């Protein structure tokens, strides 16, 4: 495998070596979420250059490095994961104060995004040391790029990243109830052994649209859009759909779905009040975004 990337390493040195890479700095390096070809040239260069590579799983990282033909000894790899991040951060700080370059990678994707790394970055900056990001693969942005969501109004633009929901059914149901009121898109992550439970919990959202990505960037990548109420049936239709890591995007809720009777209430108020007053009062009654209600009011007025 390493021979396949020999030209990539050469290109990385040619493209990235002219940049300054200070010593005594922590390099937070995004790595592929499945497809090894998604590594960046700058990431390859920094991984070769690093004196120490802090990582979520040393065995996994060593395997990845060997695939790229990068040779690091076991002593150059330092385990920094969710169970030891606070303690291991001090070891990283010691290495940085020795004027070494330390690269940090999680098992896949961008560190600190539902992965270890956030505490390490925080401690590094708190100690007055440099923390340098190397952007790259992320399941969050990968799925968002094809989900086709675009805010129809200022209140529904953008997205909210939530990540993994609680494994406890009561807490998970409560969180979904809260997220149901969120007018923007919501990004969730889930592991294969919990995806059926998540699908059942999301069923309460009914017709709200959902785009899911399974095994993103890998050979059996699957991306599908459906209503939240259809998700369980979609999983059960093919046993292979229960395999692999999942990223999910709940689309912005349609105004009627957000508030149930929001449109009906708005219509009744418009019959008695000026448009702006009706929108203001409807927003207070239903809790729905005023901008979205105003756009709906304009549509209703055109239909008169």
Short mmCIF file of C-alpha atoms in Angstrom, two decimals:
data_model
loop_
_atom_site.label_atom_id
_atom_site.label_comp_id
_atom_site.label_asym_id
_atom_site.label_seq_id
_atom_site.Cartn_x
_atom_site.Cartn_y
_atom_site.Cartn_z
CA UNK A 1 0.00 0.00 0.00
CA UNK A 2 2.80 2.44 0.88
CA UNK A 3 4.10 2.36 -2.71
CA UNK A 4 0.76 3.74 -3.86
CA UNK A 5 1.40 6.88 -1.86
CA UNK A 6 5.09 7.39 -2.58
CA UNK A 7 4.29 9.98 -5.25
CA UNK A 8 1.81 11.64 -2.89
CA UNK A 9 4.51 12.01 -0.23
CA UNK A 10 6.81 13.53 -2.81
CA UNK A 11 4.05 15.93 -3.88
CA UNK A 12 3.41 16.76 -0.22
CA UNK A 13 7.04 17.68 0.37
CA UNK A 14 7.11 19.79 -2.79
CA UNK A 15 3.82 21.55 -2.09
CA UNK A 16 4.03 22.01 1.67
CA UNK A 17 7.69 22.13 2.67
CA UNK A 18 8.10 25.83 1.85
CA UNK A 19 5.71 26.72 4.67
CA UNK A 20 7.14 27.33 8.15
CA UNK A 21 6.35 24.62 10.71
CA UNK A 22 7.42 25.97 14.10
CA UNK A 23 8.85 23.70 16.74
CA UNK A 24 7.14 23.46 20.11
CA UNK A 25 3.71 23.52 18.47
CA UNK A 26 0.76 21.14 18.50
CA UNK A 27 -0.54 20.28 15.03
CA UNK A 28 -4.18 19.12 15.07
CA UNK A 29 -4.40 16.98 11.95
CA UNK A 30 -7.59 15.83 10.24
CA UNK A 31 -7.30 12.32 8.79
CA UNK A 32 -9.56 10.36 6.40
CA UNK A 33 -12.93 9.11 7.64
CA UNK A 34 -12.63 5.97 5.55
CA UNK A 35 -10.95 6.55 2.21
CA UNK A 36 -7.18 6.82 2.64
CA UNK A 37 -6.93 8.92 -0.53
CA UNK A 38 -8.68 11.77 1.29
CA UNK A 39 -5.53 12.73 3.21
CA UNK A 40 -4.24 16.23 2.43
CA UNK A 41 -0.74 16.97 1.18
CA UNK A 42 -0.06 19.19 4.17
CA UNK A 43 -1.20 16.46 6.57
CA UNK A 44 1.18 13.97 4.95
CA UNK A 45 4.06 16.43 5.26
CA UNK A 46 3.36 17.23 8.93
CA UNK A 47 2.94 13.57 9.87
CA UNK A 48 6.38 12.88 8.36
CA UNK A 49 7.85 15.95 10.03
CA UNK A 50 6.40 15.40 13.51
CA UNK A 51 8.69 14.32 16.33
CA UNK A 52 5.74 12.85 18.25
CA UNK A 53 2.31 11.74 17.07
CA UNK A 54 -0.36 11.81 19.77
CA UNK A 55 -3.30 9.69 18.75
CA UNK A 56 -6.55 8.15 19.89
CA UNK A 57 -5.38 4.59 19.15
CA UNK A 58 -1.68 3.91 18.58
CA UNK A 59 -2.28 0.65 16.68
CA UNK A 60 -4.81 2.23 14.34
CA UNK A 61 -2.55 5.23 13.73
CA UNK A 62 0.53 3.08 13.13
CA UNK A 63 -1.44 1.12 10.52
CA UNK A 64 -2.50 4.36 8.82
CA UNK A 65 1.04 5.74 8.82
CA UNK A 66 2.43 2.54 7.30
CA UNK A 67 -0.21 2.70 4.56
CA UNK A 68 1.26 6.06 3.57
CA UNK A 69 4.81 4.78 3.92
CA UNK A 70 5.55 6.95 6.94
CA UNK A 71 7.89 5.28 9.40
CA UNK A 72 7.49 6.16 13.09
CA UNK A 73 8.78 4.12 15.99
CA UNK A 74 6.48 2.96 18.77
CA UNK A 75 8.21 5.45 21.06
CA UNK A 76 7.10 8.32 18.82
CA UNK A 77 3.42 7.44 19.27
CA UNK A 78 1.58 8.67 22.36
CA UNK A 79 -1.93 7.50 23.28
CA UNK A 80 -4.31 10.39 24.00
CA UNK A 81 -7.93 9.22 24.15
CA UNK A 82 -11.16 10.03 25.98
CA UNK A 83 -10.17 8.03 29.06
CA UNK A 84 -6.76 9.64 29.62
CA UNK A 85 -6.95 12.95 27.76
CA UNK A 86 -6.49 15.15 30.83
CA UNK A 87 -3.47 13.23 32.12
CA UNK A 88 -1.90 12.65 28.71
CA UNK A 89 -2.22 16.34 27.87
CA UNK A 90 0.50 17.07 30.41
CA UNK A 91 2.84 14.65 28.64
CA UNK A 92 2.12 16.47 25.37
CA UNK A 93 2.83 19.82 27.05
CA UNK A 94 6.17 18.43 28.30
CA UNK A 95 7.08 17.39 24.74
CA UNK A 96 6.13 20.81 23.39
CA UNK A 97 8.28 22.53 26.01
CA UNK A 98 11.16 20.36 24.79
CA UNK A 99 10.66 22.23 21.50
CA UNK A 100 9.29 19.18 19.70
CA UNK A 101 6.62 19.18 17.02
CA UNK A 102 3.61 17.13 18.14
CA UNK A 103 0.86 16.09 15.73
CA UNK A 104 -2.49 14.94 17.13
CA UNK A 105 -4.86 12.69 15.18
CA UNK A 106 -8.08 10.94 16.15
CA UNK A 107 -9.12 7.61 14.65
CA UNK A 108 -10.92 9.33 11.77
CA UNK A 109 -11.84 12.83 10.70
CA UNK A 110 -11.21 16.09 12.50
CA UNK A 111 -10.11 15.84 16.16
CA UNK A 112 -12.24 17.55 18.77
CA UNK A 113 -15.50 17.04 16.84
CA UNK A 114 -17.17 14.25 18.85
CA UNK A 115 -13.64 12.87 19.15
CA UNK A 116 -10.88 13.46 21.71
CA UNK A 117 -8.68 16.48 21.12
CA UNK A 118 -10.70 19.40 22.45
CA UNK A 119 -9.18 19.22 25.95
CA UNK A 120 -5.70 18.81 24.54
CA UNK A 121 -6.13 21.90 22.36
CA UNK A 122 -7.55 23.87 25.30
CA UNK A 123 -4.68 22.95 27.63
CA UNK A 124 -2.12 23.75 24.94
CA UNK A 125 -3.45 27.25 24.34
CA UNK A 126 -3.91 27.85 28.08
CA UNK A 127 -0.20 27.14 28.52
CA UNK A 128 0.61 29.79 25.94
CA UNK A 129 1.76 27.24 23.35
CA UNK A 130 0.77 27.20 19.69
CA UNK A 131 -2.03 24.99 18.42
CA UNK A 132 -2.11 24.78 14.62
CA UNK A 133 -5.09 23.23 12.76
CA UNK A 134 -4.68 21.23 9.57
CA UNK A 135 -8.15 21.00 7.99
CA UNK A 136 -9.40 17.96 6.17
CA UNK A 137 -12.02 15.23 6.22
CA UNK A 138 -15.09 15.50 8.47
CA UNK A 139 -18.24 13.39 8.34
CA UNK A 140 -20.23 16.49 9.38
CA UNK A 141 -19.32 18.67 6.42
CA UNK A 142 -19.16 15.71 4.05
CA UNK A 143 -22.83 14.87 4.58
CA UNK A 144 -23.98 18.49 4.78
CA UNK A 145 -22.46 19.13 1.35
CA UNK A 146 -24.91 16.71 -0.30
CA UNK A 147 -27.93 17.05 2.02
CA UNK A 148 -29.25 19.95 -0.04
CA UNK A 149 -30.21 22.13 2.90
CA UNK A 150 -30.27 25.88 2.46
CA UNK A 151 -31.97 28.21 4.88
CA UNK A 152 -35.16 29.56 3.35
CA UNK A 153 -35.02 32.36 5.90
CA UNK A 154 -32.56 33.87 8.36
CA UNK A 155 -34.06 31.74 11.12
CA UNK A 156 -33.53 28.43 9.31
CA UNK A 157 -30.12 29.07 7.75
CA UNK A 158 -27.07 27.26 9.04
CA UNK A 159 -27.06 24.14 11.13
CA UNK A 160 -26.65 22.87 14.68
CA UNK A 161 -24.12 20.15 15.40
CA UNK A 162 -25.24 17.85 18.21
CA UNK A 163 -23.23 14.69 17.60
CA UNK A 164 -24.08 11.55 19.56
CA UNK A 165 -27.31 11.41 21.56
CA UNK A 166 -27.44 9.75 24.97
CA UNK A 167 -27.56 5.95 25.07
CA UNK A 168 -30.28 6.22 27.75
CA UNK A 169 -33.72 6.10 26.14
CA UNK A 170 -35.32 8.71 28.42
CA UNK A 171 -32.55 11.25 27.91
CA UNK A 172 -32.47 10.53 24.18
CA UNK A 173 -36.23 11.07 23.86
CA UNK A 174 -36.00 14.34 25.81
CA UNK A 175 -33.20 15.63 23.57
CA UNK A 176 -35.13 14.76 20.43
CA UNK A 177 -38.09 16.67 21.82
CA UNK A 178 -35.86 19.71 22.24
CA UNK A 179 -34.30 19.30 18.79
CA UNK A 180 -37.78 19.05 17.25
CA UNK A 181 -38.24 22.73 18.11
CA UNK A 182 -34.95 23.72 16.46
CA UNK A 183 -35.76 25.46 13.15
CA UNK A 184 -32.30 24.89 11.67
CA UNK A 185 -30.81 21.66 10.37
CA UNK A 186 -29.38 19.37 13.05
CA UNK A 187 -26.38 17.07 12.54
CA UNK A 188 -26.24 13.82 14.51
CA UNK A 189 -23.73 10.97 14.65
CA UNK A 190 -24.39 7.36 15.62
CA UNK A 191 -22.66 3.99 15.89
CA UNK A 192 -24.06 0.89 14.15
CA UNK A 193 -25.04 -0.92 17.36
CA UNK A 194 -27.30 1.97 18.38
CA UNK A 195 -28.71 3.07 15.04
CA UNK A 196 -31.97 1.09 15.35
CA UNK A 197 -32.71 2.68 18.74
CA UNK A 198 -32.04 6.11 17.26
CA UNK A 199 -34.33 5.41 14.30
CA UNK A 200 -37.15 4.40 16.63
CA UNK A 201 -36.66 7.52 18.74
CA UNK A 202 -36.63 9.81 15.69
CA UNK A 203 -39.92 8.35 14.44
CA UNK A 204 -41.80 10.89 16.58
CA UNK A 205 -40.65 13.59 14.13
CA UNK A 206 -42.91 12.08 11.48
CA UNK A 207 -42.56 13.81 8.12
CA UNK A 208 -39.46 15.83 8.99
CA UNK A 209 -36.88 15.10 6.31
CA UNK A 210 -33.71 13.24 7.18
CA UNK A 211 -30.56 12.68 5.12
CA UNK A 212 -28.28 9.92 6.36
CA UNK A 213 -24.82 8.91 5.34
CA UNK A 214 -23.59 5.40 6.06
CA UNK A 215 -19.95 4.38 5.63
CA UNK A 216 -19.12 7.79 4.15
CA UNK A 217 -16.22 7.79 1.65
CA UNK A 218 -15.86 3.99 1.86
CA UNK A 219 -16.56 1.33 -0.76
CA UNK A 220 -20.13 0.71 0.38
CA UNK A 221 -21.04 4.33 1.05
CA UNK A 222 -24.77 4.94 1.11
CA UNK A 223 -26.59 8.27 1.24
CA UNK A 224 -30.37 8.47 1.40
CA UNK A 225 -33.05 11.05 2.17
CA UNK A 226 -36.41 10.11 3.71
CA UNK A 227 -38.81 11.18 6.40
CA UNK A 228 -37.85 10.47 10.00
CA UNK A 229 -40.90 8.21 10.25
CA UNK A 230 -39.56 6.00 7.44
CA UNK A 231 -36.09 5.55 8.89
CA UNK A 232 -36.74 2.35 10.89
CA UNK A 233 -38.36 0.61 7.92
CA UNK A 234 -35.46 1.65 5.70
CA UNK A 235 -32.98 0.05 8.09
CA UNK A 236 -34.97 -3.17 8.37
CA UNK A 237 -35.28 -3.52 4.59
CA UNK A 238 -31.61 -4.56 4.27
CA UNK A 239 -29.43 -6.09 7.00
CA UNK A 240 -26.35 -4.43 5.47
CA UNK A 241 -27.78 -1.04 6.40
CA UNK A 242 -27.05 -1.76 10.06
CA UNK A 243 -23.31 -1.80 9.37
CA UNK A 244 -20.91 1.10 9.53
CA UNK A 245 -20.81 4.51 11.14
CA UNK A 246 -23.64 6.96 10.54
CA UNK A 247 -23.91 10.71 10.12
CA UNK A 248 -27.41 12.17 9.92
CA UNK A 249 -28.87 15.56 9.01
CA UNK A 250 -32.34 16.52 10.20
CA UNK A 251 -33.51 19.05 7.64
CA UNK A 252 -34.93 22.40 8.75
CA UNK A 253 -38.49 21.85 9.90
CA UNK A 254 -41.27 23.09 7.64
CA UNK A 255 -43.24 25.83 9.33
CA UNK A 256 -46.32 23.66 9.71
CA UNK A 257 -44.29 20.87 11.27
CA UNK A 258 -42.57 23.27 13.64
CA UNK A 259 -45.70 24.47 15.29
CA UNK A 260 -48.56 22.25 14.19
CA UNK A 261 -51.24 24.97 14.15
CA UNK A 262 -48.88 27.85 13.33
CA UNK A 263 -50.31 28.49 9.85
CA UNK A 264 -53.90 28.22 11.07
CA UNK A 265 -53.23 30.65 13.93
CA UNK A 266 -51.46 33.04 11.58
CA UNK A 267 -54.38 32.94 9.15
CA UNK A 268 -56.91 33.72 11.88
CA UNK A 269 -54.86 36.62 13.21
CA UNK A 270 -54.36 38.09 9.75
CA UNK A 271 -58.12 38.31 9.37
CA UNK A 272 -58.28 40.64 12.37
CA UNK A 273 -54.92 42.42 12.53
CA UNK A 274 -52.39 44.16 10.27
CA UNK A 275 -49.87 41.75 8.80
CA UNK A 276 -46.91 42.71 11.00
CA UNK A 277 -49.02 42.61 14.16
CA UNK A 278 -50.43 39.22 13.19
CA UNK A 279 -46.93 37.83 12.58
CA UNK A 280 -45.62 39.23 15.87
CA UNK A 281 -48.49 37.75 17.87
CA UNK A 282 -48.35 34.40 16.02
CA UNK A 283 -44.63 34.14 16.84
CA UNK A 284 -45.35 34.78 20.52
CA UNK A 285 -48.15 32.21 20.60
CA UNK A 286 -46.44 29.42 18.67
CA UNK A 287 -42.78 30.04 19.41
CA UNK A 288 -42.03 29.88 15.68
CA UNK A 289 -39.40 32.12 13.99
CA UNK A 290 -40.84 35.53 13.13
CA UNK A 291 -39.06 35.71 9.75
CA UNK A 292 -40.46 32.35 8.65
CA UNK A 293 -43.96 33.36 9.76
CA UNK A 294 -43.65 36.67 7.92
CA UNK A 295 -42.75 34.86 4.69
CA UNK A 296 -45.68 32.53 5.21
CA UNK A 297 -47.95 35.53 5.78
CA UNK A 298 -46.87 37.07 2.48
CA UNK A 299 -47.72 33.82 0.71
CA UNK A 300 -51.12 33.70 2.38
CA UNK A 301 -51.82 37.29 1.40
CA UNK A 302 -51.00 36.54 -2.25
CA UNK A 303 -53.48 33.67 -2.19
CA UNK A 304 -56.36 35.95 -1.08
#
